[in-house]
mmCIF file of C-alpha atoms (C1' of nucleotides) in Angstrom:
data_model
loop_
_atom_site.group_PDB
_atom_site.id
_atom_site.type_symbol
_atom_site.label_atom_id
_atom_site.label_comp_id
_atom_site.label_asym_id
_atom_site.label_seq_id
_atom_site.Cartn_x
_atom_site.Cartn_y
_atom_site.Cartn_z
ATOM 1 C CA MET G 128 210.318 218.133 61.441
ATOM 2 C CA ASN G 129 209.048 219.292 58.099
ATOM 3 C CA LYS G 130 205.624 220.314 57.457
ATOM 4 C CA LYS G 131 204.110 217.117 56.000
ATOM 5 C CA GLU G 132 205.669 215.148 59.147
ATOM 6 C CA ASN G 133 203.882 217.282 61.297
ATOM 7 C CA ILE G 134 200.395 217.373 59.458
ATOM 8 C CA LEU G 135 200.870 213.287 59.827
ATOM 9 C CA LYS G 136 201.994 213.565 63.699
ATOM 10 C CA VAL G 137 198.958 216.282 64.600
ATOM 11 C CA ALA G 138 196.007 214.451 62.553
ATOM 12 C CA LEU G 139 197.201 211.114 64.216
ATOM 13 C CA GLU G 140 196.720 212.571 67.511
ATOM 14 C CA LEU G 141 193.435 214.298 66.819
ATOM 15 C CA PHE G 142 192.196 211.259 65.049
ATOM 16 C CA ALA G 143 193.150 208.982 67.864
ATOM 17 C CA SER G 144 191.613 211.485 70.357
ATOM 18 C CA GLN G 145 188.576 212.781 68.438
ATOM 19 C CA GLY G 146 187.985 210.034 65.942
ATOM 20 C CA PHE G 147 188.333 210.454 62.043
ATOM 21 C CA ASP G 148 185.077 211.798 61.268
ATOM 22 C CA ASN G 149 185.023 214.266 63.882
ATOM 23 C CA THR G 150 188.073 215.914 63.191
ATOM 24 C CA SER G 151 188.222 218.492 60.304
ATOM 25 C CA THR G 152 191.026 219.563 57.982
ATOM 26 C CA SER G 153 190.873 223.253 59.172
ATOM 27 C CA LEU G 154 191.635 221.989 62.845
ATOM 28 C CA ILE G 155 194.547 219.990 61.575
ATOM 29 C CA ALA G 156 195.991 222.685 59.779
ATOM 30 C CA LYS G 157 195.440 224.963 62.552
ATOM 31 C CA LYS G 158 197.586 222.883 65.066
ATOM 32 C CA ALA G 159 200.156 221.831 62.571
ATOM 33 C CA GLU G 160 200.366 225.628 61.590
ATOM 34 C CA VAL G 161 200.042 224.661 58.043
ATOM 35 C CA SER G 162 197.625 226.472 55.171
ATOM 36 C CA GLU G 163 194.640 223.781 55.048
ATOM 37 C CA GLY G 164 195.515 223.883 51.064
ATOM 38 C CA LEU G 165 198.507 222.219 51.717
ATOM 39 C CA ILE G 166 197.196 218.760 53.681
ATOM 40 C CA PHE G 167 195.466 218.637 49.939
ATOM 41 C CA ARG G 168 198.707 218.814 48.417
ATOM 42 C CA HIS G 169 200.716 216.350 50.344
ATOM 43 C CA PHE G 170 197.557 214.098 50.284
ATOM 44 C CA ALA G 171 195.123 213.120 47.891
ATOM 45 C CA ASN G 172 192.525 214.164 50.371
ATOM 46 C CA LYS G 173 191.126 213.606 54.112
ATOM 47 C CA GLU G 174 191.406 209.234 53.574
ATOM 48 C CA GLY G 175 194.595 209.777 52.552
ATOM 49 C CA LEU G 176 196.201 211.565 54.827
ATOM 50 C CA LEU G 177 194.496 208.665 57.388
ATOM 51 C CA ASN G 178 196.163 205.618 54.866
ATOM 52 C CA GLU G 179 199.168 207.213 54.972
ATOM 53 C CA ILE G 180 199.228 207.448 58.855
ATOM 54 C CA LEU G 181 198.241 203.435 59.023
ATOM 55 C CA GLU G 182 200.943 202.616 56.744
ATOM 56 C CA GLU G 183 203.489 204.229 59.023
ATOM 57 C CA GLY G 184 201.868 202.767 62.331
ATOM 58 C CA LEU G 185 201.564 199.301 61.315
ATOM 59 C CA ILE G 186 205.248 199.600 59.627
ATOM 60 C CA LYS G 187 206.477 200.645 63.190
ATOM 61 C CA ILE G 188 204.432 197.624 64.832
ATOM 62 C CA LYS G 189 205.737 194.927 62.788
ATOM 63 C CA PRO G 190 209.095 193.957 64.573
ATOM 64 C CA PHE G 191 206.752 193.265 67.501
ATOM 65 C CA ILE G 192 204.817 190.896 65.464
ATOM 66 C CA ASP G 193 208.113 189.129 63.873
ATOM 67 C CA LEU G 194 209.545 188.628 67.522
ATOM 68 C CA ILE G 195 206.335 186.631 68.103
ATOM 69 C CA LEU G 196 206.448 184.565 64.822
ATOM 70 C CA ALA G 197 209.854 183.535 65.256
ATOM 71 C CA GLU G 198 208.855 182.303 68.627
ATOM 72 C CA LYS G 199 208.928 178.442 69.066
ATOM 73 C CA HIS G 200 208.010 177.746 72.539
ATOM 74 C CA PRO G 201 203.939 178.047 72.720
ATOM 75 C CA GLU G 202 203.762 179.574 76.641
ATOM 76 C CA LYS G 203 206.069 182.449 75.096
ATOM 77 C CA ILE G 204 203.862 182.447 72.319
ATOM 78 C CA ILE G 205 201.215 183.660 74.503
ATOM 79 C CA TYR G 206 203.092 185.578 76.533
ATOM 80 C CA LEU G 207 204.459 187.770 74.172
ATOM 81 C CA THR G 208 201.192 188.166 72.316
ATOM 82 C CA LEU G 209 199.590 189.517 75.563
ATOM 83 C CA GLU G 210 202.289 191.562 76.008
ATOM 84 C CA LEU G 211 201.724 192.920 72.475
ATOM 85 C CA PRO G 212 199.374 195.669 73.101
ATOM 86 C CA TYR G 213 200.976 196.820 76.350
ATOM 87 C CA LYS G 214 204.368 197.392 74.125
ATOM 88 C CA ILE G 215 202.475 199.194 71.146
ATOM 89 C CA ILE G 216 200.887 201.187 73.560
ATOM 90 C CA SER G 217 203.875 202.417 75.309
ATOM 91 C CA GLU G 218 205.441 203.607 72.085
ATOM 92 C CA GLN G 219 202.235 204.191 70.123
ATOM 93 C CA LYS G 220 199.681 205.388 72.293
ATOM 94 C CA GLU G 221 197.674 207.151 69.628
ATOM 95 C CA PHE G 222 198.132 205.131 66.855
ATOM 96 C CA TRP G 223 196.978 202.348 69.209
ATOM 97 C CA LYS G 224 193.968 204.404 69.752
ATOM 98 C CA LEU G 225 193.058 205.615 66.182
ATOM 99 C CA LEU G 226 193.454 201.601 65.241
ATOM 100 C CA MET G 227 190.624 200.625 68.225
ATOM 101 C CA ASN G 228 188.413 203.238 66.843
ATOM 102 C CA LEU G 229 188.674 202.366 63.642
ATOM 103 C CA ARG G 230 188.611 198.524 64.100
ATOM 104 C CA GLN G 231 184.998 199.413 66.242
ATOM 105 C CA GLN G 232 183.559 202.027 63.983
ATOM 106 C CA ASN G 233 184.132 200.972 60.413
ATOM 107 C CA GLU G 234 183.170 197.318 59.714
ATOM 108 C CA LYS G 235 184.886 198.126 56.237
ATOM 109 C CA PHE G 236 188.261 199.098 58.052
ATOM 110 C CA ARG G 237 188.002 195.619 60.591
ATOM 111 C CA LYS G 238 187.583 193.440 57.271
ATOM 112 C CA ASP G 239 190.153 195.419 55.453
ATOM 113 C CA LEU G 240 192.766 194.812 58.215
ATOM 114 C CA ASN G 241 191.586 191.345 58.523
ATOM 115 C CA ASP G 242 192.088 190.469 54.721
ATOM 116 C CA ASN G 243 195.388 192.672 54.695
ATOM 117 C CA SER G 244 196.435 189.781 56.979
ATOM 118 C CA PHE G 245 198.325 191.994 58.442
ATOM 119 C CA PHE G 246 197.456 189.897 61.892
ATOM 120 C CA GLU G 247 196.986 186.912 60.034
ATOM 121 C CA PRO G 248 200.033 185.163 60.776
ATOM 122 C CA LEU G 249 199.581 186.245 64.150
ATOM 123 C CA ASN G 250 196.492 184.450 64.670
ATOM 124 C CA ASN G 251 197.702 181.026 62.850
ATOM 125 C CA LYS G 252 200.452 181.055 65.309
ATOM 126 C CA ILE G 253 197.990 181.205 68.128
ATOM 127 C CA ASN G 254 195.916 178.819 66.914
ATOM 128 C CA ASN G 255 198.978 176.398 66.719
ATOM 129 C CA ALA G 256 200.437 177.114 69.805
ATOM 130 C CA PHE G 257 197.196 176.134 71.808
ATOM 131 C CA LYS G 258 197.260 172.973 69.784
ATOM 132 C CA ASP G 259 200.979 172.176 70.854
ATOM 133 C CA LEU G 260 199.703 172.766 74.443
ATOM 134 C CA LYS G 261 197.383 170.414 73.552
ATOM 135 C CA PHE G 262 194.348 171.960 74.643
ATOM 136 C CA SER G 263 191.361 169.645 73.696
ATOM 137 C CA LYS G 264 189.881 172.528 71.714
ATOM 138 C CA PRO G 265 192.317 174.930 70.574
ATOM 139 C CA LYS G 266 190.472 176.614 68.172
ATOM 140 C CA MET G 267 187.877 177.585 70.542
ATOM 141 C CA GLU G 268 190.603 178.568 73.088
ATOM 142 C CA ALA G 269 192.509 180.545 70.646
ATOM 143 C CA GLU G 270 189.011 182.525 70.254
ATOM 144 C CA THR G 271 188.986 183.000 73.693
ATOM 145 C CA PHE G 272 191.935 183.986 74.186
ATOM 146 C CA PHE G 273 191.571 186.883 71.112
ATOM 147 C CA ILE G 274 188.179 187.696 73.088
ATOM 148 C CA THR G 275 190.461 188.479 75.992
ATOM 149 C CA LEU G 276 193.131 190.625 73.915
ATOM 150 C CA THR G 277 190.906 192.267 72.724
ATOM 151 C CA GLY G 278 189.561 193.404 75.825
ATOM 152 C CA PHE G 279 192.683 193.916 77.092
ATOM 153 C CA GLY G 280 193.655 196.469 74.288
ATOM 154 C CA LEU G 281 190.622 198.439 74.979
ATOM 155 C CA TYR G 282 191.554 198.351 79.081
ATOM 156 C CA LEU G 283 194.757 199.559 78.105
ATOM 157 C CA ILE G 284 193.777 202.825 76.019
ATOM 158 C CA ASP G 285 192.227 203.898 79.179
ATOM 159 C CA ASN G 286 194.396 202.640 82.307
ATOM 160 C CA GLY G 287 198.041 203.519 82.267
ATOM 161 C CA ASP G 288 199.483 202.184 85.009
ATOM 162 C CA LYS G 289 202.198 199.776 84.194
ATOM 163 C CA GLU G 290 202.287 197.469 86.824
ATOM 164 C CA ASN G 291 198.765 196.802 86.883
ATOM 165 C CA ALA G 292 198.873 196.114 83.255
ATOM 166 C CA TYR G 293 201.707 193.455 83.851
ATOM 167 C CA LYS G 294 199.633 192.052 86.724
ATOM 168 C CA LEU G 295 196.571 191.845 84.610
ATOM 169 C CA ILE G 296 198.874 190.059 81.630
ATOM 170 C CA LYS G 297 200.075 187.597 84.294
ATOM 171 C CA ASN G 298 196.892 187.097 85.698
ATOM 172 C CA ILE G 299 195.536 186.744 82.097
ATOM 173 C CA GLN G 300 198.524 183.937 81.057
ATOM 174 C CA LEU G 301 197.582 181.976 83.997
ATOM 175 C CA LYS G 302 194.052 181.323 82.598
ATOM 176 C CA PHE G 303 195.425 180.354 79.165
ATOM 177 C CA SER G 304 198.339 177.804 80.509
ATOM 178 C CA LYS G 305 197.988 174.188 81.160
ATOM 179 C CA MET S 288 153.557 202.426 64.577
ATOM 180 C CA ASN S 289 153.760 206.468 64.768
ATOM 181 C CA LYS S 290 155.934 208.634 63.571
ATOM 182 C CA LYS S 291 157.864 209.501 66.456
ATOM 183 C CA GLU S 292 158.744 205.495 67.338
ATOM 184 C CA ASN S 293 159.888 205.188 63.380
ATOM 185 C CA ILE S 294 162.088 207.939 63.593
ATOM 186 C CA LEU S 295 163.254 206.075 67.271
ATOM 187 C CA LYS S 296 163.869 203.066 65.257
ATOM 188 C CA VAL S 297 165.316 204.146 61.945
ATOM 189 C CA ALA S 298 167.719 206.192 64.062
ATOM 190 C CA LEU S 299 168.673 203.313 66.132
ATOM 191 C CA GLU S 300 169.647 201.040 63.698
ATOM 192 C CA LEU S 301 171.607 204.087 61.609
ATOM 193 C CA PHE S 302 173.264 205.078 64.402
ATOM 194 C CA ALA S 303 174.336 201.476 65.236
ATOM 195 C CA SER S 304 175.615 200.643 61.692
ATOM 196 C CA GLN S 305 176.852 203.871 60.790
ATOM 197 C CA GLY S 306 177.832 205.609 63.883
ATOM 198 C CA PHE S 307 176.294 208.956 65.588
ATOM 199 C CA ASP S 308 178.203 211.016 63.850
ATOM 200 C CA ASN S 309 178.093 209.760 60.356
ATOM 201 C CA THR S 310 174.447 209.523 60.409
ATOM 202 C CA SER S 311 172.812 212.598 59.122
ATOM 203 C CA THR S 312 169.502 213.798 60.221
ATOM 204 C CA SER S 313 168.265 214.257 56.704
ATOM 205 C CA LEU S 314 168.962 210.208 56.258
ATOM 206 C CA ILE S 315 166.757 209.407 58.983
ATOM 207 C CA ALA S 316 163.980 211.463 57.609
ATOM 208 C CA LYS S 317 164.406 209.780 54.569
ATOM 209 C CA LYS S 318 164.244 206.274 55.906
ATOM 210 C CA ALA S 319 161.702 206.887 58.383
ATOM 211 C CA GLU S 320 159.432 208.746 55.783
ATOM 212 C CA VAL S 321 158.831 211.371 57.534
ATOM 213 C CA SER S 322 159.892 215.532 57.308
ATOM 214 C CA GLU S 323 163.463 216.318 58.219
ATOM 215 C CA GLY S 324 161.743 218.986 60.444
ATOM 216 C CA LEU S 325 159.489 216.694 62.322
ATOM 217 C CA ILE S 326 162.687 215.059 63.775
ATOM 218 C CA PHE S 327 163.378 218.561 65.196
ATOM 219 C CA ARG S 328 159.689 218.882 66.511
ATOM 220 C CA HIS S 329 160.162 215.991 68.217
ATOM 221 C CA PHE S 330 163.245 216.300 69.845
ATOM 222 C CA ALA S 331 165.427 219.361 70.694
ATOM 223 C CA ASN S 332 168.237 218.341 68.606
ATOM 224 C CA LYS S 333 170.119 215.032 67.034
ATOM 225 C CA GLU S 334 171.835 214.383 70.507
ATOM 226 C CA GLY S 335 168.326 214.294 71.911
ATOM 227 C CA LEU S 336 167.343 211.781 69.921
ATOM 228 C CA LEU S 337 169.870 210.112 70.551
ATOM 229 C CA ASN S 338 169.294 210.527 74.639
ATOM 230 C CA GLU S 339 165.937 209.069 74.184
ATOM 231 C CA ILE S 340 167.187 206.433 72.294
ATOM 232 C CA LEU S 341 169.818 205.282 75.010
ATOM 233 C CA GLU S 342 167.129 205.643 77.947
ATOM 234 C CA GLU S 343 164.750 203.554 76.019
ATOM 235 C CA GLY S 344 167.356 200.995 75.629
ATOM 236 C CA LEU S 345 168.744 200.968 79.142
ATOM 237 C CA ILE S 346 165.259 200.619 80.832
ATOM 238 C CA LYS S 347 164.923 197.316 78.399
ATOM 239 C CA ILE S 348 168.200 196.211 79.822
ATOM 240 C CA LYS S 349 167.494 196.904 83.727
ATOM 241 C CA PRO S 350 165.546 193.689 84.244
ATOM 242 C CA PHE S 351 168.626 191.471 82.717
ATOM 243 C CA ILE S 352 170.668 193.127 85.175
ATOM 244 C CA ASP S 353 168.389 193.297 88.340
ATOM 245 C CA LEU S 354 168.124 189.228 87.963
ATOM 246 C CA ILE S 355 171.957 189.198 88.524
ATOM 247 C CA LEU S 356 171.817 191.804 91.402
ATOM 248 C CA ALA S 357 169.324 189.677 93.197
ATOM 249 C CA GLU S 358 171.098 186.228 92.646
ATOM 250 C CA LYS S 359 173.488 184.972 95.921
ATOM 251 C CA HIS S 360 175.413 182.415 94.364
ATOM 252 C CA PRO S 361 178.847 183.841 93.361
ATOM 253 C CA GLU S 362 179.403 181.292 90.581
ATOM 254 C CA LYS S 363 175.694 181.955 89.538
ATOM 255 C CA ILE S 364 176.375 185.696 89.235
ATOM 256 C CA ILE S 365 179.625 185.158 87.326
ATOM 257 C CA TYR S 366 177.719 182.788 84.633
ATOM 258 C CA LEU S 367 174.512 185.240 84.622
ATOM 259 C CA THR S 368 176.934 188.714 83.930
ATOM 260 C CA LEU S 369 178.883 186.300 81.113
ATOM 261 C CA GLU S 370 175.418 185.685 79.517
ATOM 262 C CA LEU S 371 174.313 189.244 79.560
ATOM 263 C CA PRO S 372 175.845 190.514 76.713
ATOM 264 C CA TYR S 373 174.075 187.722 74.378
ATOM 265 C CA LYS S 374 170.774 188.191 76.345
ATOM 266 C CA ILE S 375 171.305 191.738 75.116
ATOM 267 C CA ILE S 376 172.411 191.304 71.833
ATOM 268 C CA SER S 377 169.756 188.750 71.001
ATOM 269 C CA GLU S 378 166.934 190.952 72.015
ATOM 270 C CA GLN S 379 168.447 194.471 70.910
ATOM 271 C CA LYS S 380 171.570 193.784 69.083
ATOM 272 C CA GLU S 381 171.296 197.484 67.473
ATOM 273 C CA PHE S 382 171.301 199.060 70.767
ATOM 274 C CA TRP S 383 174.017 196.869 72.083
ATOM 275 C CA LYS S 384 176.005 198.035 69.183
ATOM 276 C CA LEU S 385 175.470 201.694 69.174
ATOM 277 C CA LEU S 386 176.243 201.224 72.873
ATOM 278 C CA MET S 387 179.838 199.797 72.490
ATOM 279 C CA ASN S 388 180.552 202.183 69.868
ATOM 280 C CA LEU S 389 179.382 205.018 71.935
ATOM 281 C CA ARG S 390 181.460 203.644 74.554
ATOM 282 C CA GLN S 391 184.391 203.513 72.454
ATOM 283 C CA GLN S 392 184.301 206.639 70.232
ATOM 284 C CA ASN S 393 183.427 209.056 73.106
ATOM 285 C CA GLU S 394 185.370 209.238 76.510
ATOM 286 C CA LYS S 395 182.742 211.575 77.612
ATOM 287 C CA PHE S 396 180.010 209.008 76.937
ATOM 288 C CA ARG S 397 182.101 206.498 78.475
ATOM 289 C CA LYS S 398 182.547 208.748 81.426
ATOM 290 C CA ASP S 399 178.840 209.566 81.637
ATOM 291 C CA LEU S 400 178.015 205.818 81.659
ATOM 292 C CA ASN S 401 179.921 205.236 84.437
ATOM 293 C CA ASP S 402 179.215 208.058 86.526
ATOM 294 C CA ASN S 403 175.582 207.768 86.234
ATOM 295 C CA SER S 404 176.455 204.458 87.528
ATOM 296 C CA PHE S 405 173.694 202.459 85.687
ATOM 297 C CA PHE S 406 176.711 199.729 85.502
ATOM 298 C CA GLU S 407 178.166 200.507 89.233
ATOM 299 C CA PRO S 408 175.775 198.022 90.955
ATOM 300 C CA LEU S 409 177.163 195.331 88.643
ATOM 301 C CA ASN S 410 180.628 196.209 89.149
ATOM 302 C CA ASN S 411 180.135 195.932 92.908
ATOM 303 C CA LYS S 412 178.452 192.396 92.757
ATOM 304 C CA ILE S 413 181.025 191.074 90.468
ATOM 305 C CA ASN S 414 183.649 192.433 92.786
ATOM 306 C CA ASN S 415 181.811 190.627 96.032
ATOM 307 C CA ALA S 416 181.476 187.624 93.838
ATOM 308 C CA PHE S 417 185.367 187.235 93.458
ATOM 309 C CA LYS S 418 185.419 187.828 97.114
ATOM 310 C CA ASP S 419 183.305 185.356 98.306
ATOM 311 C CA LEU S 420 184.744 182.582 95.663
ATOM 312 C CA LYS S 421 188.287 183.447 98.089
ATOM 313 C CA PHE S 422 190.155 184.888 95.231
ATOM 314 C CA SER S 423 193.483 186.188 96.525
ATOM 315 C CA LYS S 424 193.217 189.186 94.648
ATOM 316 C CA PRO S 425 189.238 189.619 94.089
ATOM 317 C CA LYS S 426 189.479 193.200 92.726
ATOM 318 C CA MET S 427 192.023 191.790 90.147
ATOM 319 C CA GLU S 428 190.042 189.084 89.524
ATOM 320 C CA ALA S 429 187.170 191.261 88.946
ATOM 321 C CA GLU S 430 189.140 193.530 86.723
ATOM 322 C CA THR S 431 190.212 190.855 84.312
ATOM 323 C CA PHE S 432 186.692 189.278 84.293
ATOM 324 C CA PHE S 433 185.347 192.828 83.016
ATOM 325 C CA ILE S 434 188.282 193.016 80.331
ATOM 326 C CA THR S 435 187.040 189.363 79.164
ATOM 327 C CA LEU S 436 183.275 190.762 79.311
ATOM 328 C CA THR S 437 184.404 193.653 77.024
ATOM 329 C CA GLY S 438 186.111 191.675 74.839
ATOM 330 C CA PHE S 439 183.294 189.138 74.434
ATOM 331 C CA GLY S 440 180.668 192.045 74.163
ATOM 332 C CA LEU S 441 182.329 193.137 70.927
ATOM 333 C CA TYR S 442 182.992 189.952 69.878
ATOM 334 C CA LEU S 443 179.442 189.090 69.854
ATOM 335 C CA ILE S 444 178.651 192.373 67.591
ATOM 336 C CA ASP S 445 179.840 190.440 64.535
ATOM 337 C CA ASN S 446 179.462 186.510 65.416
ATOM 338 C CA GLY S 447 175.688 185.521 65.536
ATOM 339 C CA ASP S 448 176.478 181.674 66.078
ATOM 340 C CA LYS S 449 174.317 181.010 69.321
ATOM 341 C CA GLU S 450 176.000 177.697 69.816
ATOM 342 C CA ASN S 451 179.703 178.966 69.588
ATOM 343 C CA ALA S 452 178.476 182.184 71.859
ATOM 344 C CA TYR S 453 177.671 179.489 74.724
ATOM 345 C CA LYS S 454 180.253 177.265 74.595
ATOM 346 C CA LEU S 455 182.739 180.639 74.927
ATOM 347 C CA ILE S 456 180.726 181.369 77.721
ATOM 348 C CA LYS S 457 181.415 178.231 79.324
ATOM 349 C CA ASN S 458 185.151 178.425 78.532
ATOM 350 C CA ILE S 459 185.326 181.928 79.804
ATOM 351 C CA GLN S 460 183.563 180.973 82.746
ATOM 352 C CA LEU S 461 185.822 177.820 83.363
ATOM 353 C CA LYS S 462 188.733 180.667 83.772
ATOM 354 C CA PHE S 463 186.744 182.643 86.575
ATOM 355 C CA SER S 464 185.817 179.512 88.454
ATOM 356 C CA LYS S 465 187.608 177.893 91.481
ATOM 357 C "C1'" DG W 213 206.427 224.204 48.854
ATOM 358 C "C1'" DT W 214 203.333 226.936 50.624
ATOM 359 C "C1'" DC W 215 199.770 229.942 51.479
ATOM 360 C "C1'" DT W 216 195.404 232.701 50.021
ATOM 361 C "C1'" DA W 217 191.215 232.766 48.599
ATOM 362 C "C1'" DT W 218 187.084 230.760 47.404
ATOM 363 C "C1'" DA W 219 183.595 227.154 45.019
ATOM 364 C "C1'" DT W 220 180.781 223.715 46.644
ATOM 365 C "C1'" DC W 221 178.049 221.100 49.391
ATOM 366 C "C1'" DA W 222 175.844 218.849 53.297
ATOM 367 C "C1'" DG W 223 174.749 218.855 57.924
ATOM 368 C "C1'" DG W 224 171.952 220.647 61.592
ATOM 369 C "C1'" DA W 225 168.584 223.548 62.837
ATOM 370 C "C1'" DT W 226 164.416 227.053 62.314
ATOM 371 C "C1'" DA W 227 160.231 229.478 60.656
ATOM 372 C "C1'" DG W 228 156.013 229.514 59.180
ATOM 373 C "C1'" DA W 229 152.021 227.166 56.847
ATOM 374 C "C1'" DC W 230 148.427 223.747 57.324
ATOM 375 C "C1'" DG U 230 151.325 216.766 64.642
ATOM 376 C "C1'" DT U 231 153.244 217.079 60.125
ATOM 377 C "C1'" DC U 232 155.450 219.319 55.946
ATOM 378 C "C1'" DT U 233 157.861 222.425 52.962
ATOM 379 C "C1'" DA U 234 161.050 226.155 52.777
ATOM 380 C "C1'" DT U 235 165.385 227.924 53.978
ATOM 381 C "C1'" DC U 236 169.133 229.927 56.928
ATOM 382 C "C1'" DC U 237 173.401 229.436 58.762
ATOM 383 C "C1'" DT U 238 177.878 227.110 59.356
ATOM 384 C "C1'" DG U 239 181.323 224.358 58.526
ATOM 385 C "C1'" DA U 240 183.649 220.909 56.128
ATOM 386 C "C1'" DT U 241 185.904 218.948 52.127
ATOM 387 C "C1'" DA U 242 188.612 220.196 48.248
ATOM 388 C "C1'" DT U 243 190.085 223.042 44.176
ATOM 389 C "C1'" DA U 244 192.773 227.352 41.558
ATOM 390 C "C1'" DG U 245 196.123 230.104 41.464
ATOM 391 C "C1'" DA U 246 199.876 233.070 42.723
ATOM 392 C "C1'" DC U 247 204.423 233.310 45.071
#
DNA sequence: GTCTATATCAGGATAGAC
DNA sequence: GTCTATCCTGATATAGAC
């Protein structure tokens, strides 16, 4: 692994576990076993480093989302979306943590993520799924669903038990089926 | 309002909106129109200031929780608990934001809050409520409930619409009734 | 690409006067 | 109780050499 990649990797770990603001570039350098100056050669600044981490991570997530977007059956859409946080966290626990941290901590970031519309297509897909399922108030049902999904995403950060996670998914799914 | 109270008030606002780490004591002093040194006369350090804010806030929340703990009917317990974030956010929006921020950002804090057992009695109460309702897996149902509750708590931070909040509460409640 | 050295600045915190 | 002045540290970032 080259040094730039190593910086990205270490920074992701630290940002996820300690938060972005709380992580100094000097610590990143130390753990990545590079000089602190090198960080600023490869990235414009600390925020630039964060942005590159985010881009990389989102790219890795995209296939999972595309899978959902390609699905036709509403029940399956609901299920796959519920499964999404679990799948992401299995493959990219650190990144998921970072994402949830930033989402929460930083209003601007949350808006960017919405405006950037990375998750917007998924949002529409879910809305339509609940319409197809003939819920009397599909929009509210989707809202409730995303509330639960957010809670589940947070839950997973602290609770790694795979079996239990899938039981929860089943249980939640039941509540959003007809 | 005396200066100490003003520091507490301003600090709460800033901690809630910008996060604890991101808020400098100098800014607090400026907005509270006191000298920076005064902060460290009244509080041991920045963290001491945070702790006093938390204590005050939790004291104000306690009556709401006691109300739930005194309730006998399981359905009512569920409903009141769902209503809890809404009630708190109505009266103490800043404090609620701060609480959710810290919960997320800081693992130690989250554990403290659990160990300190401020919310522990409520936890038990909910577990028993689902037992009383004869759910086949009351513990998992309670887990799912808290997941949803967390998501709802986060939702409220960004969405002030009272009517919609109550519609959501109803909708969620339905999903946890028998 | 990478390191060392260094500039600059802001944050938390203290001392001492009033 | 309150303010002013100040210290110290650590964080981001740059410069220049290899």
